[in-house]
Coordinates of C-alpha atoms in Angstrom, one line a residue:
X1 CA 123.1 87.6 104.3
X2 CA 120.3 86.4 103.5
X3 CA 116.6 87.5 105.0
X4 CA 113.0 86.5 105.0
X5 CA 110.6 88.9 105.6
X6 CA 107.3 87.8 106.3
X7 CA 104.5 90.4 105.3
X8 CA 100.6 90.5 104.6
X9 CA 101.4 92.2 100.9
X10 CA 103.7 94.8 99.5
X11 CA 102.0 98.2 99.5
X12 CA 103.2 100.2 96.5
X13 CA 104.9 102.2 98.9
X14 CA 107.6 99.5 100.2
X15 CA 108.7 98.5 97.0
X16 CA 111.2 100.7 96.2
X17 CA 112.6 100.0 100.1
X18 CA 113.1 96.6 99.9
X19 CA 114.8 97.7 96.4
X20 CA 117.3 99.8 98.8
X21 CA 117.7 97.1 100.9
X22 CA 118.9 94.5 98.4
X23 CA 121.1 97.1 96.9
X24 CA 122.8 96.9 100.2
X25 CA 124.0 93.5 99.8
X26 CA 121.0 91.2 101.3
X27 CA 119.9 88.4 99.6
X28 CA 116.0 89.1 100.6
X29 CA 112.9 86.9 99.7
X30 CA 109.6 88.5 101.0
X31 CA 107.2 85.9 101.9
X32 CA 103.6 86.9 101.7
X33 CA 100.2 84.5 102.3
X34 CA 99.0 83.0 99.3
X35 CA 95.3 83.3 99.6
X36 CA 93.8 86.3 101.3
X37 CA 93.6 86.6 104.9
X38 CA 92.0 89.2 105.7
X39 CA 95.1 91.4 107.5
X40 CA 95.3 93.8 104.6
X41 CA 93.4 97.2 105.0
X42 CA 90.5 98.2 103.1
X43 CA 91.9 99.9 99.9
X44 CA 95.5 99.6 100.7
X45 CA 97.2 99.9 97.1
X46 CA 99.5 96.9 96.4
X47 CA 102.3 97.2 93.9
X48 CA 101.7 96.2 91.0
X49 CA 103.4 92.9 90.0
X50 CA 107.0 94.1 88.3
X51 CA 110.5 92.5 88.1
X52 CA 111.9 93.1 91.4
X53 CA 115.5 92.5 92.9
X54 CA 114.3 90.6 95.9
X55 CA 112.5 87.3 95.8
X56 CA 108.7 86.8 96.4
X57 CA 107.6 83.3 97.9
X58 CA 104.1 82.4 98.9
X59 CA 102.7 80.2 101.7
X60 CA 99.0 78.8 102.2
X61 CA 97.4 80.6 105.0
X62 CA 94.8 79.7 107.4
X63 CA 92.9 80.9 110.0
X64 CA 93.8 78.9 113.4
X65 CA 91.8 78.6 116.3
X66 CA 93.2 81.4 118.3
X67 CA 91.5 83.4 115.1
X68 CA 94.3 85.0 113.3
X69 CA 96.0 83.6 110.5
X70 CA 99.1 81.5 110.3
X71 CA 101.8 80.7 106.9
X72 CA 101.1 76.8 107.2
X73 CA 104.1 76.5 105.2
X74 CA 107.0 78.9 106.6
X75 CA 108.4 75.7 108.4
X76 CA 109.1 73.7 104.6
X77 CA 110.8 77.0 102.9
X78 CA 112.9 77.7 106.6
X79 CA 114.2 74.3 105.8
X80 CA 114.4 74.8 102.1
X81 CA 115.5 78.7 102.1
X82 CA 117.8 78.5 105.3
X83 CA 118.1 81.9 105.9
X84 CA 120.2 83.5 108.1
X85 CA 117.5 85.7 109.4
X86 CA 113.5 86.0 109.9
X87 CA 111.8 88.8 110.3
X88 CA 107.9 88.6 110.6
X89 CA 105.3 90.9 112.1
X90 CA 101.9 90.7 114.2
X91 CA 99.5 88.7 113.3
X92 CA 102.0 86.0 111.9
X93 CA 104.6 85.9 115.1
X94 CA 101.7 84.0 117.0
X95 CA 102.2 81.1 114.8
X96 CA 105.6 80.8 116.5
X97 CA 104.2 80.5 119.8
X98 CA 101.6 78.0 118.8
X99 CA 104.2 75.8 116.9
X100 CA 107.5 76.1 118.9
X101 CA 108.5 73.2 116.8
X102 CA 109.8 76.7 114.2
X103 CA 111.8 78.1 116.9
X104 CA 113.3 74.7 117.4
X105 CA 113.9 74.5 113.9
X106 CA 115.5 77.8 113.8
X107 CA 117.5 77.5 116.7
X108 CA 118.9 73.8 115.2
X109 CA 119.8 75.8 111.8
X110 CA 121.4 79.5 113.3
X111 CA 118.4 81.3 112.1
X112 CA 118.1 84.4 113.7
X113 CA 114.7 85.9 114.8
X114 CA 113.8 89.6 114.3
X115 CA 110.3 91.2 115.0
X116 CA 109.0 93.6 113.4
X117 CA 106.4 96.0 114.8
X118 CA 104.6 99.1 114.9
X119 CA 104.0 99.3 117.7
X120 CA 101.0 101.1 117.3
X121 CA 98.5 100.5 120.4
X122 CA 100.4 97.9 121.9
X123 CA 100.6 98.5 125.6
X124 CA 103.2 98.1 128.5
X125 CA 102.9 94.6 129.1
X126 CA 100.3 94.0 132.1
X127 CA 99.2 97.6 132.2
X128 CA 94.8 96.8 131.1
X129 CA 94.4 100.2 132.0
X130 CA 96.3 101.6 128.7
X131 CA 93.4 100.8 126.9
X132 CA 90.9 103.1 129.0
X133 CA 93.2 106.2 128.5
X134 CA 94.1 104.9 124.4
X135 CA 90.6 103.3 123.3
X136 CA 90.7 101.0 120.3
X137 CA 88.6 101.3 117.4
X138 CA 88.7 99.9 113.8
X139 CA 88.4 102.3 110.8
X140 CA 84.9 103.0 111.0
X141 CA 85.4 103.9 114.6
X142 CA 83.6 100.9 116.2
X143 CA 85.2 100.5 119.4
X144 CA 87.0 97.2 120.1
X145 CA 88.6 97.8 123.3
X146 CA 85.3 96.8 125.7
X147 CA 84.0 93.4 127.3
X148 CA 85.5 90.3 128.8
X149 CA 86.7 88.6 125.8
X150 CA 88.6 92.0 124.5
X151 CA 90.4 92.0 128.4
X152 CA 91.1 88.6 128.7
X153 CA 92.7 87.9 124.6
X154 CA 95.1 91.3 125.6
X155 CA 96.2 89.6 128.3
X156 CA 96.8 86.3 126.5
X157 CA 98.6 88.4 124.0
X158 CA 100.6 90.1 125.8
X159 CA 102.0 86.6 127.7
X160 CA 102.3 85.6 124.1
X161 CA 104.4 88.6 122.8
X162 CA 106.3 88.5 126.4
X163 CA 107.9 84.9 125.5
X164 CA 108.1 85.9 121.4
X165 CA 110.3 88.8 122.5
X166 CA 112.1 86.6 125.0
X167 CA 113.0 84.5 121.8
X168 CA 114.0 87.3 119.2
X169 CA 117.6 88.6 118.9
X170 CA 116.2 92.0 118.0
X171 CA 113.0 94.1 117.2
X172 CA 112.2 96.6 114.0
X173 CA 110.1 98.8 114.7
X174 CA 108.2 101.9 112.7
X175 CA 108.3 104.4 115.6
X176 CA 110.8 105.4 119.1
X177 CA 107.3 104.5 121.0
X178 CA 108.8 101.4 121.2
X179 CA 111.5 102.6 123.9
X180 CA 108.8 102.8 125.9
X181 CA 107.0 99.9 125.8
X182 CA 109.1 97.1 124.6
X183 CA 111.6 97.2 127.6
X184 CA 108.4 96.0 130.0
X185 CA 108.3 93.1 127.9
X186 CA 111.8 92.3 128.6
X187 CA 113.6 93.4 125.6
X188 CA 117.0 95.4 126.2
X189 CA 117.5 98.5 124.7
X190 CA 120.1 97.4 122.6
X191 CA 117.9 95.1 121.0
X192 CA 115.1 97.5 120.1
X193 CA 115.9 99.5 116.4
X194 CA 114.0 102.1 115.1
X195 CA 113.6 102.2 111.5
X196 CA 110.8 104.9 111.1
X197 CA 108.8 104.7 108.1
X198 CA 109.0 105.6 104.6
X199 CA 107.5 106.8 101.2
X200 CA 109.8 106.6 98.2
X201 CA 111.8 109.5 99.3
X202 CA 113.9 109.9 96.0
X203 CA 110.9 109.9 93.6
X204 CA 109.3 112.8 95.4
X205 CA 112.1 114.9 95.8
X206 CA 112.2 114.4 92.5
X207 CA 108.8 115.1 91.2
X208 CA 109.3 118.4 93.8
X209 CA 112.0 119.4 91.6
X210 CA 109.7 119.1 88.6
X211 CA 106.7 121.0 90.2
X212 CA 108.8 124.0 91.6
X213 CA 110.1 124.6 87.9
X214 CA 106.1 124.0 86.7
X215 CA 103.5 126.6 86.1
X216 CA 101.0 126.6 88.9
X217 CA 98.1 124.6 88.3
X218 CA 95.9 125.8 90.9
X219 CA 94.4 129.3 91.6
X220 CA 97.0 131.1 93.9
X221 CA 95.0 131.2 97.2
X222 CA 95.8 130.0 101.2
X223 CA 95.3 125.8 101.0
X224 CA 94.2 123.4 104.0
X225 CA 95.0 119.9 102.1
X226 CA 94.0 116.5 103.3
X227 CA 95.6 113.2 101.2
X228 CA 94.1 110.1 102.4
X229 CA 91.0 107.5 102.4
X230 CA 88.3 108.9 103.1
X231 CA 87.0 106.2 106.2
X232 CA 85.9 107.1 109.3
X233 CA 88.8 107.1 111.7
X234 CA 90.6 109.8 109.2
X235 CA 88.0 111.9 110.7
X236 CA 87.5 113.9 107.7
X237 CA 84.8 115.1 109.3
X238 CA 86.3 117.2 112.0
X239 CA 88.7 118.7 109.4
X240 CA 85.6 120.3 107.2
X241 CA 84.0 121.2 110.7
X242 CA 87.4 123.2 111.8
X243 CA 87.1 124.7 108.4
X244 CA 84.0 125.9 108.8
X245 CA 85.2 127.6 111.9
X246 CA 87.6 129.7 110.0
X247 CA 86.2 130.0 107.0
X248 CA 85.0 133.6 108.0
X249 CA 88.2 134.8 109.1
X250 CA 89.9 133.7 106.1
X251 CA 87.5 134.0 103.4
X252 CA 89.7 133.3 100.4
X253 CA 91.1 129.8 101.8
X254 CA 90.2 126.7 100.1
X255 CA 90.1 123.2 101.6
X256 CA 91.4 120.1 99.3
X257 CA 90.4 116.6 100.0
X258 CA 92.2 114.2 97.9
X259 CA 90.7 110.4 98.2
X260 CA 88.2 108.2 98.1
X261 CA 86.2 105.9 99.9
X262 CA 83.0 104.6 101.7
X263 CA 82.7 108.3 103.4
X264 CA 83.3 110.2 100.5
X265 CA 79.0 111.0 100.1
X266 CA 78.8 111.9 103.6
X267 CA 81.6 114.2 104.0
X268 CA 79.8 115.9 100.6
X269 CA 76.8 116.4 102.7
X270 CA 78.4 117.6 105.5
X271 CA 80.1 119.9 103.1
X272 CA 76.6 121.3 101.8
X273 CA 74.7 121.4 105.2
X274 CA 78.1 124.0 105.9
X275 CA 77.3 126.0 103.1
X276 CA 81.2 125.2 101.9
X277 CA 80.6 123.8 98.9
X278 CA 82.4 126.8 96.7
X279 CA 85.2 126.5 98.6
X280 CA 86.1 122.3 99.4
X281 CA 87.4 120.5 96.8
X282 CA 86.7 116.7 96.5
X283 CA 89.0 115.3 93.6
X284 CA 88.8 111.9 94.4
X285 CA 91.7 109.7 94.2
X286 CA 94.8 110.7 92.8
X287 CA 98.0 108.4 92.1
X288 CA 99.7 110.5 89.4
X289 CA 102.6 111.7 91.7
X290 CA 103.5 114.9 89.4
X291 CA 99.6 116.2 89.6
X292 CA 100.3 115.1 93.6
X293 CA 103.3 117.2 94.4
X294 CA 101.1 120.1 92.5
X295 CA 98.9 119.8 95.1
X296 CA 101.2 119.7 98.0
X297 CA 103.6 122.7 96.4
X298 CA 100.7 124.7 95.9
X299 CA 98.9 124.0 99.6
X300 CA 99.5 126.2 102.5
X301 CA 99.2 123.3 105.2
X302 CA 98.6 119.4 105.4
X303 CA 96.3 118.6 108.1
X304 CA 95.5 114.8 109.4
X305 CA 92.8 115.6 111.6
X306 CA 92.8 111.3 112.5
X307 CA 94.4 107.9 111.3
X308 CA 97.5 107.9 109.4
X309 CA 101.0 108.1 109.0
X310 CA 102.9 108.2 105.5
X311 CA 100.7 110.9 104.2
X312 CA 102.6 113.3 106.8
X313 CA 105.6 112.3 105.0
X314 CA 104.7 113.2 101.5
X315 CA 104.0 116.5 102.5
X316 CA 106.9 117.5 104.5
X317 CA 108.7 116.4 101.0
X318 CA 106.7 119.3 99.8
X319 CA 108.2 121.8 103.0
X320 CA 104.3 121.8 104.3
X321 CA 103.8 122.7 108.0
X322 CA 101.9 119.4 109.2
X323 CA 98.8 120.2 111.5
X324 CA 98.0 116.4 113.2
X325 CA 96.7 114.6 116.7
X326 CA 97.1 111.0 117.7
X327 CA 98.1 109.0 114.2
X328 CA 99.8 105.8 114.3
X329 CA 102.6 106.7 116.2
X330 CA 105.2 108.1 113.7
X331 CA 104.0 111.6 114.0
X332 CA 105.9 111.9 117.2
X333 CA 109.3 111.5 115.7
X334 CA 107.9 113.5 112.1
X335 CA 106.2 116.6 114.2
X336 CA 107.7 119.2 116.3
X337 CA 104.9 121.1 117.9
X338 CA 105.7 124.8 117.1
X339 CA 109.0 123.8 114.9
X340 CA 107.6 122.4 111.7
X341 CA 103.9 122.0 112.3
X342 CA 100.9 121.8 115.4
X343 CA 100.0 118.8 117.4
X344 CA 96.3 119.5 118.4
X345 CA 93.8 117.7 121.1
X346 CA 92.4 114.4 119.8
X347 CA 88.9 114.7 118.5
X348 CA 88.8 118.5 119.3
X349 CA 87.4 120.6 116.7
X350 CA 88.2 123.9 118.7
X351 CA 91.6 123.3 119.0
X352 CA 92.2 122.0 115.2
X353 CA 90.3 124.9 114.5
X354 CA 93.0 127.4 116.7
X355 CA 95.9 125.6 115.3
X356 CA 94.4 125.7 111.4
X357 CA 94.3 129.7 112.6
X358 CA 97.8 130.0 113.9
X359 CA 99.4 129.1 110.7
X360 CA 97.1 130.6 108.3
X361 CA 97.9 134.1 110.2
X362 CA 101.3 134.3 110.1
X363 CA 102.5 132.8 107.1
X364 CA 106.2 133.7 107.1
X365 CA 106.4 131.4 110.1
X366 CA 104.4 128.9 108.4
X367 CA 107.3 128.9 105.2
X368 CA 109.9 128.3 108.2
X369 CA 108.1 125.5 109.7
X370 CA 107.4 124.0 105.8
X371 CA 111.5 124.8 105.3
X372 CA 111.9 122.6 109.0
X373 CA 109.3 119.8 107.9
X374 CA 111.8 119.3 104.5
X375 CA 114.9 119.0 106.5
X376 CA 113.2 116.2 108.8
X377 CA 112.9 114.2 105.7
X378 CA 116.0 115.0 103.9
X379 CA 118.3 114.4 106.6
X380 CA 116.5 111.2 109.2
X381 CA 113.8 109.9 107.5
X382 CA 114.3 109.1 104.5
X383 CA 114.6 105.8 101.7
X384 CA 118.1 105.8 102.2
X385 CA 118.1 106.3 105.8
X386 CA 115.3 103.9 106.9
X387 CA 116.8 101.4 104.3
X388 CA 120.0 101.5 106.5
X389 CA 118.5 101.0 109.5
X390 CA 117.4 97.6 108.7
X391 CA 120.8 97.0 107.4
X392 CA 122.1 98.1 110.6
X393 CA 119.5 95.4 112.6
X394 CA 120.8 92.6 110.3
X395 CA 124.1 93.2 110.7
X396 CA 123.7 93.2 114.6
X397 CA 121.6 90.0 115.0
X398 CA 124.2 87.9 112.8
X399 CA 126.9 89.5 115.1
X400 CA 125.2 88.0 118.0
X401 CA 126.1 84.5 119.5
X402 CA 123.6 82.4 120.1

């Protein structure tokens, strides 16, 4: 079969996915904007430009008078490609709405229509009050969700996704949240797959191989570990303020924050004002997956006191217990409160502090939960595993009559 899969870029991270995928048997071309538009995050690592099994195409971009950017040219290479499927994600499924010349097009030549979402802070369609109880901010914790204009483009969107979904044979999505908001937008269950999302599985259990058979390279000592960029809605900040809260009951733990980013000087000063500074760790940003898994192997706990998702991943490769709150989503299918980690009250410092404390005190149930975490990953979610899943979507959508 053959797919396109319209993305804003290939993070380093998906790479050796889509690899997976095409080992399966699909003929895949990803088809990513040709100029930048804007819809990548701040500091999101791309991979780097390699000979790759699938196909990359470009398309010129532009920003429409709705506001969000559309491929001008997906129309031309649907005619020129004729796939059997297309998969695209938000903000590029508008485009379809706009133009419902595509969807002609695609309904002419058998091209099946797959939508791939988060769906991260969507809500159930005509429910304005989700967004009282589930704010929305951007990464430096501006908040979006407020005035006229915000209310009245959610409800044009959610019209819009309403009659997108209407039109798709199926959905992708990265986490089961979508069984409970999709279904009020009309989509069957049967039509909604869950793919959860990945890391490249087989390269860390790999590296964990190599570290556990590696001299330590840190001083044995309890470690709280953090692995992301440092912005505002990772709230890095409430992390080192929890740590400061048990820094006296456990006066031999260290705190490791590995990253970088426009918080980085602040979070030092926070650090300082704390008096913490012997005992927090910045080490900037660290690719190298071997020194990595070093510092996952050798931490006691991964907490993501805000924002995030894959990081949770890495370091249930490493059997970590996984401290978290509201993320993007994922962490609900990754984190068993009490079985392989804590889930603790959004933007509460006391109660990141009491769950820090319940698994630095009792650290033969902290190896169990870390022992938990690694099954998660070795047996659901996983490259192999996720990679299937979209198989398993294709497959379904070309069985479908239209």
């Amino acid at each position: 079969m053959k797919v396109i899969y319209v993305n804003v870029t290939i993070p380093s991270y998906t790479h050796p996915l889509l690899e997976r995928i095409v080992s399966k048997g699909c003929d895949l071309i990803m088809l990513l904007p040709q100029n930048d538009d804007k819809t990548v995050g701040t500091g999101v690592k791309r991979a780097e430009a390699k000979k790759t099994s699938y196909r990359i195409c470009y398309s010129r971009s532009k920003i429409k008078w709705y506001g969000k950017p559309a491929l001008i040219d997906l129309k031309h290479i649907l005619l020129e490609e004729k796939p059997d499927i297309l998969m695209i994600g938000w903000p590029y499924f508008l485009h379809l709405f706009f133009d419902r010349s595509i969807l002609k097009l695609m309904r002419k030549n058998k091209i099946r229509l797959i939508l791939q979402e988060i769906p991260f802070q969507t809500p159930p369609f005509g429910k304005l009050g989700y967004f009282k109880e589930h704010p929305v901010y951007n990464e430096n914790m501006e908040l979006q969700s407020h005035g006229l204009w915000f209310y009245l483009r959610a409800i044009l969107t959610m019209w819009v996704r309403r009659y997108i979904y209407k039109k798709a044979d199926a959905t992708v999505n990265y986490a089961s949240c979508a069984y409970d908001v999709l279904p009020s937008y009309g989509v069957k269950r049967e039509d909604i797959f869950v793919r959860y999302n990945t890391s490249d599985t087989d390269a860390l259990f790999e590296q964990r191989e190599k570290v556990i058979s590696t001299l330590p390279m840190l001083k044995v000592c309890p470690r709280i570990l953090h692995i992301g960029r440092l912005v505002k809605w990772k709230k890095v900040d409430l992390l080192v303020e929890a740590f400061q809260k048990i820094s006296e009951k456990y006066p031999d733990t260290e705190l490791v924050i590995i990253g970088d980013g426009p918080e980085r000087q602040t979070l030092e000063q926070q650090v300082l004002q704390l008096g913490l500074e012997d005992r927090t760790v910045f080490t900037g940003a660290i690719y190298d997956p071997l020194t990595l898994g070093q510092y996952m192997h050798e931490s006691s706990v991964y907490v993501l006191a805000g924002m995030g998702g894959l990081s949770i991943n890495d370091a249930m490769c490493f059997s970590l217990p996984v401290i978290c709150s509201v993320c993007d989503g994922t962490e609900k299918d990754l984190i068993t409160d009490g079985v392989n980690g804590y889930i603790f009250q959004e933007g509460n410092v006391d109660s990141l502090a009491y769950k820090i404390d319940l698994v630095l005190s009792d650290r033969a149930k902290a190896k169990v939960m870390g022992e938990a975490s690694y099954r998660v990953i070795k047996e659901k979610i996983n490259l192999e595993t996720v990679s299937q899943r979209y198989i398993d979507a294709f497959n379904y959508v070309i069985s479908k009559q239209q």
